[in-house]
Coordinates of C-alpha atoms and ligand atoms in Angstrom, one line a residue:
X8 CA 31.1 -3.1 8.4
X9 CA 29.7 -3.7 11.7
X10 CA 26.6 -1.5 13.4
X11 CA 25.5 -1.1 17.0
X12 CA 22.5 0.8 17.6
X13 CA 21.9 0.6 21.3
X14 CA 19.7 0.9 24.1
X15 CA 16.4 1.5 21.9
X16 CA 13.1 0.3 22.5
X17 CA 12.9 -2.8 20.0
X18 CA 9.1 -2.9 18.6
X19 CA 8.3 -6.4 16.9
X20 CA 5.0 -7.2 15.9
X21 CA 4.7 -9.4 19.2
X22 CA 6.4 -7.1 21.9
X23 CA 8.5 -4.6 23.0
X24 CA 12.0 -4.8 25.3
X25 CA 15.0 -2.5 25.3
X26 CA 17.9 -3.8 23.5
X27 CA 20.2 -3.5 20.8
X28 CA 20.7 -4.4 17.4
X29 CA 24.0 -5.5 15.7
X30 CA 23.9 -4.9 11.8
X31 CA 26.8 -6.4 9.7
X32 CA 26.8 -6.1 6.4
X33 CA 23.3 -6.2 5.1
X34 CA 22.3 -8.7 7.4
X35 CA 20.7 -8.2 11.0
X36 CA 23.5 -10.2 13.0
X37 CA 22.1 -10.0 16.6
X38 CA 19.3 -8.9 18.8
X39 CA 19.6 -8.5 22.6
X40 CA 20.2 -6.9 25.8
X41 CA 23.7 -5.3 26.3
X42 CA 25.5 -7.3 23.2
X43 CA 29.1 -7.0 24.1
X44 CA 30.5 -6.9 20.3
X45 CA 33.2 -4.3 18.3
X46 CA 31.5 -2.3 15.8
X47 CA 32.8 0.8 13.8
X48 CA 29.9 2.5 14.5
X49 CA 28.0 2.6 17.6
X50 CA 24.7 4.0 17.1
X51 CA 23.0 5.7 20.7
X52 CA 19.0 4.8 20.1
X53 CA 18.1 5.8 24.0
X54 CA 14.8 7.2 24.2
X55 CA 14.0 6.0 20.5
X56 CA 12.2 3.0 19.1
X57 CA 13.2 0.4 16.5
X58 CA 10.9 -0.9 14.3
X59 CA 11.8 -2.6 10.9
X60 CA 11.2 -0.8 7.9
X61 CA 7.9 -1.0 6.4
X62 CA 6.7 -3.2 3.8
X63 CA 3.9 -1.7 1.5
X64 CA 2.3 -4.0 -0.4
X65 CA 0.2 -1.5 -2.7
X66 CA 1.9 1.4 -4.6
X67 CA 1.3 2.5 -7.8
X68 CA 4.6 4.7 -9.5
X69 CA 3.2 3.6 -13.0
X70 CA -0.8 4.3 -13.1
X71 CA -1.9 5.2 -15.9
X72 CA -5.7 7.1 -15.8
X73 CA -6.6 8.3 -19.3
X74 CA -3.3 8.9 -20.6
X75 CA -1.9 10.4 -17.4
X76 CA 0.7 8.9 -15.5
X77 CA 2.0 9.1 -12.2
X78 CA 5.2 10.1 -10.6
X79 CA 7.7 6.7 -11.1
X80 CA 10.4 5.1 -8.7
X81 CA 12.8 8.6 -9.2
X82 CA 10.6 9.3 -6.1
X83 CA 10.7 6.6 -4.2
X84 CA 13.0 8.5 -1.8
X85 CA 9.4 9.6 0.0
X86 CA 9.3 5.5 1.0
X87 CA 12.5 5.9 2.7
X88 CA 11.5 9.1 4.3
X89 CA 8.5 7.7 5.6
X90 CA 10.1 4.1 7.2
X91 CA 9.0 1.8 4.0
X92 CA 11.8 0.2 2.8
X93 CA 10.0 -2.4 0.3
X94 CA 7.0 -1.6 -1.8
X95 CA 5.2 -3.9 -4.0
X96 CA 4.6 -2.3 -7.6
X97 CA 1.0 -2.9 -9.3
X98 CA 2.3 -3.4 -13.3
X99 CA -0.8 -3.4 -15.7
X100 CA -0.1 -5.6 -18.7
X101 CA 0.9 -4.6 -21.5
X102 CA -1.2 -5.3 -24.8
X103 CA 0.5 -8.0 -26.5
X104 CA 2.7 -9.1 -23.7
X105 CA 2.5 -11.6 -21.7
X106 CA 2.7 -11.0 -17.1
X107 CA 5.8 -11.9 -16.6
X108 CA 7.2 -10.4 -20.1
X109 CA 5.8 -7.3 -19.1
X110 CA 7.1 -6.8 -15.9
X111 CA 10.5 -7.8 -16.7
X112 CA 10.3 -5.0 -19.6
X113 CA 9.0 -2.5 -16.6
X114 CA 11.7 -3.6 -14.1
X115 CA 14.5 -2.7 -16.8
X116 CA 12.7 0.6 -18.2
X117 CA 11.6 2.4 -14.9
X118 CA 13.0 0.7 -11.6
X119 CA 16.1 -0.7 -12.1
X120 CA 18.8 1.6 -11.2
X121 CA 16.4 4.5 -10.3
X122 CA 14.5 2.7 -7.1
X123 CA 15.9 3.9 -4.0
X124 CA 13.6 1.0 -2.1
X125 CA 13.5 -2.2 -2.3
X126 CA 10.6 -3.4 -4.7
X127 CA 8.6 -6.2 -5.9
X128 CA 5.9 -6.6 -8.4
X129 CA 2.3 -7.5 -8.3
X130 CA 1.0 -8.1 -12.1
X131 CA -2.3 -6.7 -13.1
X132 CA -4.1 -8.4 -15.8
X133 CA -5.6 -6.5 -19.0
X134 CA -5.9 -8.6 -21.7
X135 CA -8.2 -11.6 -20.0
X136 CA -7.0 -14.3 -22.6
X137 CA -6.2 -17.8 -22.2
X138 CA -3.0 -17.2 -22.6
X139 CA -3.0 -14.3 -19.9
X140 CA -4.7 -16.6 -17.6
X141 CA -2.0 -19.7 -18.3
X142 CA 0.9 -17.1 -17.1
X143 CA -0.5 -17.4 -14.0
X144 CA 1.5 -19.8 -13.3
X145 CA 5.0 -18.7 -14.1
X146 CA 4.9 -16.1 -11.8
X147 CA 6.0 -17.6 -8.2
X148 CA 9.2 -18.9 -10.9
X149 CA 9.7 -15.3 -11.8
X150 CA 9.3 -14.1 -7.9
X151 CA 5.2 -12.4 -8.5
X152 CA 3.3 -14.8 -6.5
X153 CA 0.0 -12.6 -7.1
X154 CA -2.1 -11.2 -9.3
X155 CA -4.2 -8.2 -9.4
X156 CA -7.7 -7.4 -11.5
X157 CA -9.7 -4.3 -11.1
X158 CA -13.6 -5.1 -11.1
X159 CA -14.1 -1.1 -11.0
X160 CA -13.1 1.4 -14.0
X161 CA -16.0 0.2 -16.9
X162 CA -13.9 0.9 -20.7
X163 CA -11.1 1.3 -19.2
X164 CA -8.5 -0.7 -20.3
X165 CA -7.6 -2.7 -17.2
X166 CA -11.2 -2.9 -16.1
X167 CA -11.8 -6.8 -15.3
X168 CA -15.3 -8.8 -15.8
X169 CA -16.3 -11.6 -13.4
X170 CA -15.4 -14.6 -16.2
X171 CA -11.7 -12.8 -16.1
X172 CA -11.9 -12.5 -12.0
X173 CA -12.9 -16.5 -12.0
X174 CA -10.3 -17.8 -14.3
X175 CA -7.7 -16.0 -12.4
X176 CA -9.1 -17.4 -9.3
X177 CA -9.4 -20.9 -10.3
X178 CA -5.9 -20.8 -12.4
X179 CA -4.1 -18.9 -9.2
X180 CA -4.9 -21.3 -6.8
X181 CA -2.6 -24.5 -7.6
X182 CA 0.1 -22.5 -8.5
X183 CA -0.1 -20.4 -4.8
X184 CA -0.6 -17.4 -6.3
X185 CA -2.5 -15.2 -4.8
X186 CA -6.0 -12.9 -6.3
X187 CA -6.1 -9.6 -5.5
X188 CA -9.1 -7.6 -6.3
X189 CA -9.9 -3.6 -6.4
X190 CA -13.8 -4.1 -5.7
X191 CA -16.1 -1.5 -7.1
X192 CA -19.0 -2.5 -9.0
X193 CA -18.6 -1.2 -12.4
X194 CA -22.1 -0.8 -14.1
X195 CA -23.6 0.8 -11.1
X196 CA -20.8 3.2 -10.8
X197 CA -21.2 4.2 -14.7
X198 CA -25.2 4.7 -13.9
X199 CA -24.3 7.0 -11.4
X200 CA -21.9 9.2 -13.2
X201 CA -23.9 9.3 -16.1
X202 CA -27.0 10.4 -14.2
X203 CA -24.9 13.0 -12.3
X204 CA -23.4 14.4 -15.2
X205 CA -26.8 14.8 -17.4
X206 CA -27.9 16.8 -14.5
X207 CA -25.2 19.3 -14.5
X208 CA -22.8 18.2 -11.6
X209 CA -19.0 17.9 -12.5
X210 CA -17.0 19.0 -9.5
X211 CA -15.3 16.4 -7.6
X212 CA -17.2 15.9 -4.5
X213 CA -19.8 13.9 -7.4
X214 CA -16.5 11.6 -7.7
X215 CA -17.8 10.1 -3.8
X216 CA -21.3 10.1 -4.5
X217 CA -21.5 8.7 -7.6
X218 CA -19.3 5.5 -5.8
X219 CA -21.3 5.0 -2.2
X220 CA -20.3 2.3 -0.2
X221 CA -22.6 -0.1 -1.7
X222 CA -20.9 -0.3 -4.8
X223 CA -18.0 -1.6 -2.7
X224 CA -20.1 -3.8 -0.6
X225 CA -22.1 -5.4 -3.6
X226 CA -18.8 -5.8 -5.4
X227 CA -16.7 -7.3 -2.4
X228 CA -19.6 -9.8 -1.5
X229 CA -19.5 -11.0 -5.3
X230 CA -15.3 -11.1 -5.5
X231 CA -15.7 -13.6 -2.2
X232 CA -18.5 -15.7 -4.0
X233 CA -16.2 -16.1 -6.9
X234 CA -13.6 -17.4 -4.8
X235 CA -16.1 -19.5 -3.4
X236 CA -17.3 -21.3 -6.4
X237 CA -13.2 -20.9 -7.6
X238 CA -12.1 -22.7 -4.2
X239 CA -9.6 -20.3 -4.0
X240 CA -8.1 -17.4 -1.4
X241 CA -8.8 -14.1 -2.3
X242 CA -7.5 -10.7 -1.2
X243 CA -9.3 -7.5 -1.0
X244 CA -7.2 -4.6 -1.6
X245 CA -8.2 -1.0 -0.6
X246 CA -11.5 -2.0 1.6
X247 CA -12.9 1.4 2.6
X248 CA -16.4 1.0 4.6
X249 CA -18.0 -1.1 6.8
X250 CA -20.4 -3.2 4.4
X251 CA -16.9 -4.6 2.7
X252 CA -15.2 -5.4 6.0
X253 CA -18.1 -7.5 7.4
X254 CA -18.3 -9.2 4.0
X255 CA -14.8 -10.5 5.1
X256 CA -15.5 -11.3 8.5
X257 CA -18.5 -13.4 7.3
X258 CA -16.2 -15.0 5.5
X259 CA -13.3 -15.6 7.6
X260 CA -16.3 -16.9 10.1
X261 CA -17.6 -19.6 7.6
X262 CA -13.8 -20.5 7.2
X263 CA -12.8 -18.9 3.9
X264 CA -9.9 -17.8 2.8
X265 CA -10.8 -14.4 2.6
X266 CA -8.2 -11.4 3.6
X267 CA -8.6 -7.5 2.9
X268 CA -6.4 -4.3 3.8
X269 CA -7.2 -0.9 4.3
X270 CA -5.3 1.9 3.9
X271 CA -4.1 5.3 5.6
X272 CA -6.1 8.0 3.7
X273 CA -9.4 6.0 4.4
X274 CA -8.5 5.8 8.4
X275 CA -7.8 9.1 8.3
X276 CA -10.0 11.4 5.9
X277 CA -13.2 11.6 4.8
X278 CA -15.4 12.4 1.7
X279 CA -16.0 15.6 2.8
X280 CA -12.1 16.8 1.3
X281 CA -14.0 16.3 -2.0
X282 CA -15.7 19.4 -1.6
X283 CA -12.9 21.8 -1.2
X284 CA -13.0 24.8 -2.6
X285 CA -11.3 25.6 -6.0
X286 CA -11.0 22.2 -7.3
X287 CA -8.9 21.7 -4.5
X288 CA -11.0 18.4 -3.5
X289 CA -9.5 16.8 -7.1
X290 CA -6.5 16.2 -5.3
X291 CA -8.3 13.5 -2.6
X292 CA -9.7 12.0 -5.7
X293 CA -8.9 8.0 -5.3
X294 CA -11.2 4.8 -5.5
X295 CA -12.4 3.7 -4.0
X296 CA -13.6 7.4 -2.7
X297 CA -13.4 8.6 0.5
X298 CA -15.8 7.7 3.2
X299 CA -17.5 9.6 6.4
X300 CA -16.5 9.4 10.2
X301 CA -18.1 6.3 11.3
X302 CA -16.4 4.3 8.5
X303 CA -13.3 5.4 9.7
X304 CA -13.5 4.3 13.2
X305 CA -15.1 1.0 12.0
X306 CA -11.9 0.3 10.3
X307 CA -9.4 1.1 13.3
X308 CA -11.7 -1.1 15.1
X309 CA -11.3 -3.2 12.1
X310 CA -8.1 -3.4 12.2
X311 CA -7.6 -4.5 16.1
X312 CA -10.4 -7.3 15.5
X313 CA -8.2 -8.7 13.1
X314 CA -10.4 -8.7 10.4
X315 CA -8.4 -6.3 8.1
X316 CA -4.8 -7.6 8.3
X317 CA -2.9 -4.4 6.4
X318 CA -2.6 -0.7 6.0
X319 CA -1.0 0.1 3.0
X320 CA -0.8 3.4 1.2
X321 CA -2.3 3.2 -2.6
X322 CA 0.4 5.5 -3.3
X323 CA -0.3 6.9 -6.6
X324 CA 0.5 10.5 -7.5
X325 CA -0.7 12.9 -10.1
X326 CA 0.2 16.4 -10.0
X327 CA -2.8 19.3 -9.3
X328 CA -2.3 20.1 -12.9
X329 CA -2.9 16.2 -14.7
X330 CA -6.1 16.1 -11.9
X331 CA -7.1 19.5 -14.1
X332 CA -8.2 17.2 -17.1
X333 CA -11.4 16.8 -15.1
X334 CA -12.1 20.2 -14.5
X335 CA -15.2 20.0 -16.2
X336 CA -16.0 16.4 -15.6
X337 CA -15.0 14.8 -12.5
X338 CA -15.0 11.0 -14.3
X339 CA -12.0 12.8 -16.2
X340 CA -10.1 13.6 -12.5
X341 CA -6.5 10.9 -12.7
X342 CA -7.8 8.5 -9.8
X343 CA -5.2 8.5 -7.0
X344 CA -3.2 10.6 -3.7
X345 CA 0.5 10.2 -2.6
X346 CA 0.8 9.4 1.0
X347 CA 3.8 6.3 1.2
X348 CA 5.9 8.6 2.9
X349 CA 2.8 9.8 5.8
X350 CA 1.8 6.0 6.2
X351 CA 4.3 5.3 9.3
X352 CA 4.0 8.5 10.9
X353 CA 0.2 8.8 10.6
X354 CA -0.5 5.2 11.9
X355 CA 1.9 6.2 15.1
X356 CA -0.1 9.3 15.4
X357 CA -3.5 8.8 15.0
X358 CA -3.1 4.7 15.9
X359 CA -0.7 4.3 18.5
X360 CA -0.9 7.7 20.2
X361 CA -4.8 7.5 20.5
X362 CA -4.8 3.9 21.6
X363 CA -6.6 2.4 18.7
X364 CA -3.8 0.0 18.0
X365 CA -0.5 -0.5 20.0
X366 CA 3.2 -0.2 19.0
X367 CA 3.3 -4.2 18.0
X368 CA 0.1 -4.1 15.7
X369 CA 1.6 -1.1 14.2
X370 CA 4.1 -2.9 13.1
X371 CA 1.8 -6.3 12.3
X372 CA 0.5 -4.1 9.6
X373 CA 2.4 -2.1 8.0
X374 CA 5.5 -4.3 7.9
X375 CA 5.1 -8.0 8.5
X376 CA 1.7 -8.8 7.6
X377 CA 2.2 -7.4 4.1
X378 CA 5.5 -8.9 4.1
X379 CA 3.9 -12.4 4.7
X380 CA 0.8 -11.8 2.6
X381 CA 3.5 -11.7 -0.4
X382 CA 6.1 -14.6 0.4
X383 CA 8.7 -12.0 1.4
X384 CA 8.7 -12.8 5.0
X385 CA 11.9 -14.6 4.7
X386 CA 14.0 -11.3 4.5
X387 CA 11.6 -8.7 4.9
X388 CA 8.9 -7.0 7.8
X389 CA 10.6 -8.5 10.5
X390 CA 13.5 -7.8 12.9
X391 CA 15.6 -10.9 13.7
X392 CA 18.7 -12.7 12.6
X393 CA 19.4 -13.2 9.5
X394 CA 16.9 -10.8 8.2
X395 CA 17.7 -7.9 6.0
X396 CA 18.8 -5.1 8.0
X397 CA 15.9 -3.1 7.0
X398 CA 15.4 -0.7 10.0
X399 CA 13.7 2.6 11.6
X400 CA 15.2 4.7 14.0
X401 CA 11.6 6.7 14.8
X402 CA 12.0 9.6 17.0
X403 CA 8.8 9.5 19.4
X404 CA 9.8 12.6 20.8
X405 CA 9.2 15.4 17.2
X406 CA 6.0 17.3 17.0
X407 CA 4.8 18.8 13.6
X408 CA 2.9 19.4 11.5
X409 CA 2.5 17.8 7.9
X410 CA 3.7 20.0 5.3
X411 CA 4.7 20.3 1.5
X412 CA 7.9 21.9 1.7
X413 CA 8.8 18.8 4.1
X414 CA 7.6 16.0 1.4
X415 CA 9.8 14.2 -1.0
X416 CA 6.3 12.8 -2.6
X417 CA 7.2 15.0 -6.5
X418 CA 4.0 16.5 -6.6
X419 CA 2.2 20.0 -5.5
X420 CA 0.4 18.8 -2.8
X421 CA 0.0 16.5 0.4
X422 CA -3.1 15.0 1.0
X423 CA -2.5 15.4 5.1
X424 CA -1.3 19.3 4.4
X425 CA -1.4 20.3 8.3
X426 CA -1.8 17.2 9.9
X427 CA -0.5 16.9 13.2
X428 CA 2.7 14.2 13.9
X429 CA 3.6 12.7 16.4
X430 CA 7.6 11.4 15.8
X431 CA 9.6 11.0 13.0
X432 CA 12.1 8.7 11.4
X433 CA 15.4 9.7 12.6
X434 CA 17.2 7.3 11.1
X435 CA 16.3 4.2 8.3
X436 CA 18.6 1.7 7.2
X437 CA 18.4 -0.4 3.9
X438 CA 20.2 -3.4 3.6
X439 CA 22.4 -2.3 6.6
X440 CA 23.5 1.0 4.8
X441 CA 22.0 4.2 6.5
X442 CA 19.8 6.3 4.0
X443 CA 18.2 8.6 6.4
X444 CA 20.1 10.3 8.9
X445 CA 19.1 13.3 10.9
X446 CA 15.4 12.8 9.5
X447 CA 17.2 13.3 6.2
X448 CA 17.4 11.2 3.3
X449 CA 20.7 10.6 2.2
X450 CA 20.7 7.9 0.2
X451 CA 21.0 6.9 -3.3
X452 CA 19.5 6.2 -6.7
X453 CA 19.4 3.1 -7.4
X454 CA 19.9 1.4 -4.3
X455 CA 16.9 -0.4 -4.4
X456 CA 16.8 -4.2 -4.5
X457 CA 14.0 -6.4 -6.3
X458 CA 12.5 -9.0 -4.0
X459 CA 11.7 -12.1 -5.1
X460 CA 8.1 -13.2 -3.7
X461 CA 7.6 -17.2 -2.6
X462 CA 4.1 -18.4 -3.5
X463 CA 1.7 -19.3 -1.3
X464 CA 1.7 -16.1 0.8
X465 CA -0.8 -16.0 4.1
X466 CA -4.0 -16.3 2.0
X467 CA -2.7 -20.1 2.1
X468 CA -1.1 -20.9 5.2
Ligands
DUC526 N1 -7.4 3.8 -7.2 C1 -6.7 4.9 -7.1 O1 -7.2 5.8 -6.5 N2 -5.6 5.0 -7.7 C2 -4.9 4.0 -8.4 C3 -5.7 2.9 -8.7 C4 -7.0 2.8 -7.9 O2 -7.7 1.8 -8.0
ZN527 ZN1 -7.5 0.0 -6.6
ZN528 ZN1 -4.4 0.9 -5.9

């Protein structure tokens, strides 16, 4: 099966020219100016831009907050919907099981033959033993080059000390896996919280204050002095405020291998949606928490610097009634907001329609650069030869607004409930077959691939 879409604007993460794109198969077969081939369907993009599909390298469809447990890959149609065509999958260890063992057992239980995107897996370690940390290894075999520990969530069960952080570190880097970290410093949260708690304050907005940006800061300046005494690349996931991004570009300036992300809900909202009425704000409960205005322009800015180098979603989502278990005590409040499917569209509209990045960059972070930072950059966050046919049709022309009855996301809420948009995804390809047509999704379950990740992503080259 042959595909010509024609006469769109082609958007790489370098430039933009008018062109065409012949799909055959699963493949991306050609990219040019007037191509001059038979297809069986022609495909008129005029007036439309093509961007590959996104690549979104921090989802979580199998959190687990005290017992609670998100929405799983049965809706991973709101990926499609939204231009993502490959997320990477954080999978906490299991007690008792080994990385790899355990995300095998996931892969069969909940994504195989329900994912309708493409997916690979970033392990998270739990159980810090010497065992655990010898795994490490195995996992660019198994297609996981990286490895994720969570400095914040104190007796929790996937909370990470700094001995566990540095043994990862210095057992990832021969191997070319790479570190990730969720930086938040633990104890001084837990002081918070208690302190806010004995005086009587439970309602969610006490979930931002009791995490200020210095817990961030502190903990992101000790993650990259780990790395340093480890020798090893590190990469900071989630980095929210303006202490943690200039710990990075210290870094980067003394020649470290230090790289971060950022994603949508912290360019876009602030801390003030914690104090919605009616324990409304529960819902724009994540970690770390919300930040104000000037954070959020320090990111964008961020962003075009070059010191953040992706905008992911932290897609994680728990309905208004599991956020209910903290009613009474915001600590008790499942950490976490949907929003894969609003990434795309709200970078375009609050991004690339206010000038703060262009088309290209747009594309640099939500679709190659994550694609590189996890060895999938031979198939995937690109549009060229040879490369999966992974592509967006995005309509620049829709205005909308975001709302519920629009979302595919499986909860009772949208975190961007009457946002404005700018354009929409008329039409996403996976693998060469179309999935969304119309702005519709209409493809499958199960038609989502695994990926198999190459070590040494971009926090070695
Ligand atoms: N933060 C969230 O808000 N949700 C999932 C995990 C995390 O660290
Ligand atoms: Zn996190
Ligand atoms: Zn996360």
């Amino acid at each position: 099966m042959k595909t010509l879409i024609k006469d769109g604007m082609i958007v790489t993460s370098e430039h933009e020219f008018k062109g065409d794109i012949l799909i055959e198969g699963t493949k991306i077969e050609a990219i040019g100016r007037d191509l001059r081939v038979e297809a069986d369907e022609v495909i008129n993009a005029e007036g439309m831009y093509i961007l590959p599909g996104g690549v979104d390298q921090h989802a979580h469809f199998s959190f687990e907050f005290m017992g609670e447990r998100t929405k799983g890959f049965e809706t991973t149609n709101s990926a499609i919907i939204g231009g993502t065509t490959t997320v990477i999958e954080f999978v906490n260890q299991e007690q008792g099981k080994g990385l790899v063992e355990t995300v095998e057992d996931y892969n069969k239980e909940w994504v195989e033959g329900i994912s309708m995107v493409d997916y690979s897996f970033h392990p998270v370690i739990t159980n810090p033993t010497e065992e655990t940390f010898k795994d490490i290894k195995n996992l660019p075999e198994a297609g996981y080059p990286s490895v994720k520990l969570f400095m914040a969530y104190k007796g929790q069960f996937f909370h990470s000390d700094d001995e566990a952080v540095t043994n990862a570190l210095l057992e990832a880097k021969d191997a070319g896996v790479t570190v990730m970290v969720h930086a938040e410093n633990a104890d001084l949260i837990e002081l918070m919280q208690k302190k806010a708690i004995a005086e009587g304050n439970t309602n969610p907005y006490y979930h931002a204050l009791t995490r200020p940006p210095i817990v961030e800061t502190e903990a992101t300046e000790r993650a990259i002095n780990l790395a340093r005494f480890a020798e090893a690349p590190i990469y900071i996931v989630h980095v929210t405020t303006k202490g943690a991004v200039d710990a990075i570009k210290k870094a980067k300036e003394e020649g470290l291998p230090v790289f971060g992300e950022t994603c949508t809900q912290y360019l876009l909202l602030d801390k003030e949606y914690l104090a919605k009425d009616n324990f409304e704000g529960a819902n724009f409960v994540c970690s770390p928490a919300l930040r104000d205005k000037d954070d959020q322009e320090y990111l964008w800015k961020s962003l075009k610097d070059g010191w953040l180098n992706a905008v992911s979603s932290d897609h994680c989502s728990f309905t208004t009634e599991q956020k209910k278990m903290g009613l009474d005590d915001f600590r008790k409040i499942p950490n976490g907001s949907p929003g894969l499917e609003n990434r795309l569209p709200m970078l375009w509209t609050y991004g690339v329609e206010t000038g703060k990045i262009t088309r290209p960059e747009l594309v640099e972070y939500y679709a190659a650069s994550p694609a590189r930072n996890n060895g999938i950059d031979h198939k995937k966050g690109y549009l060229a030869p040879g490369y999966d046919a992974d592509i967006v049709i995005y309509n620049p022309h829709v205005k909308k607004k975001v709302k519920l009855e629009d979302s595919l996301n499986g909860v009772d809420f949208t975190i961007y409930e009457g946002f404005d948009q700018v354009g929409e995804c008329d039409a996403v390809f996976l693998r060469g077959t179309q999935v969304v047509k119309d702005a519709k999704y209409i493809g499958e379950q199960g038609q989502g691939h695994f990926v198999k990740g190459k070590p040494f992503g971009t926090a070695f080259r």
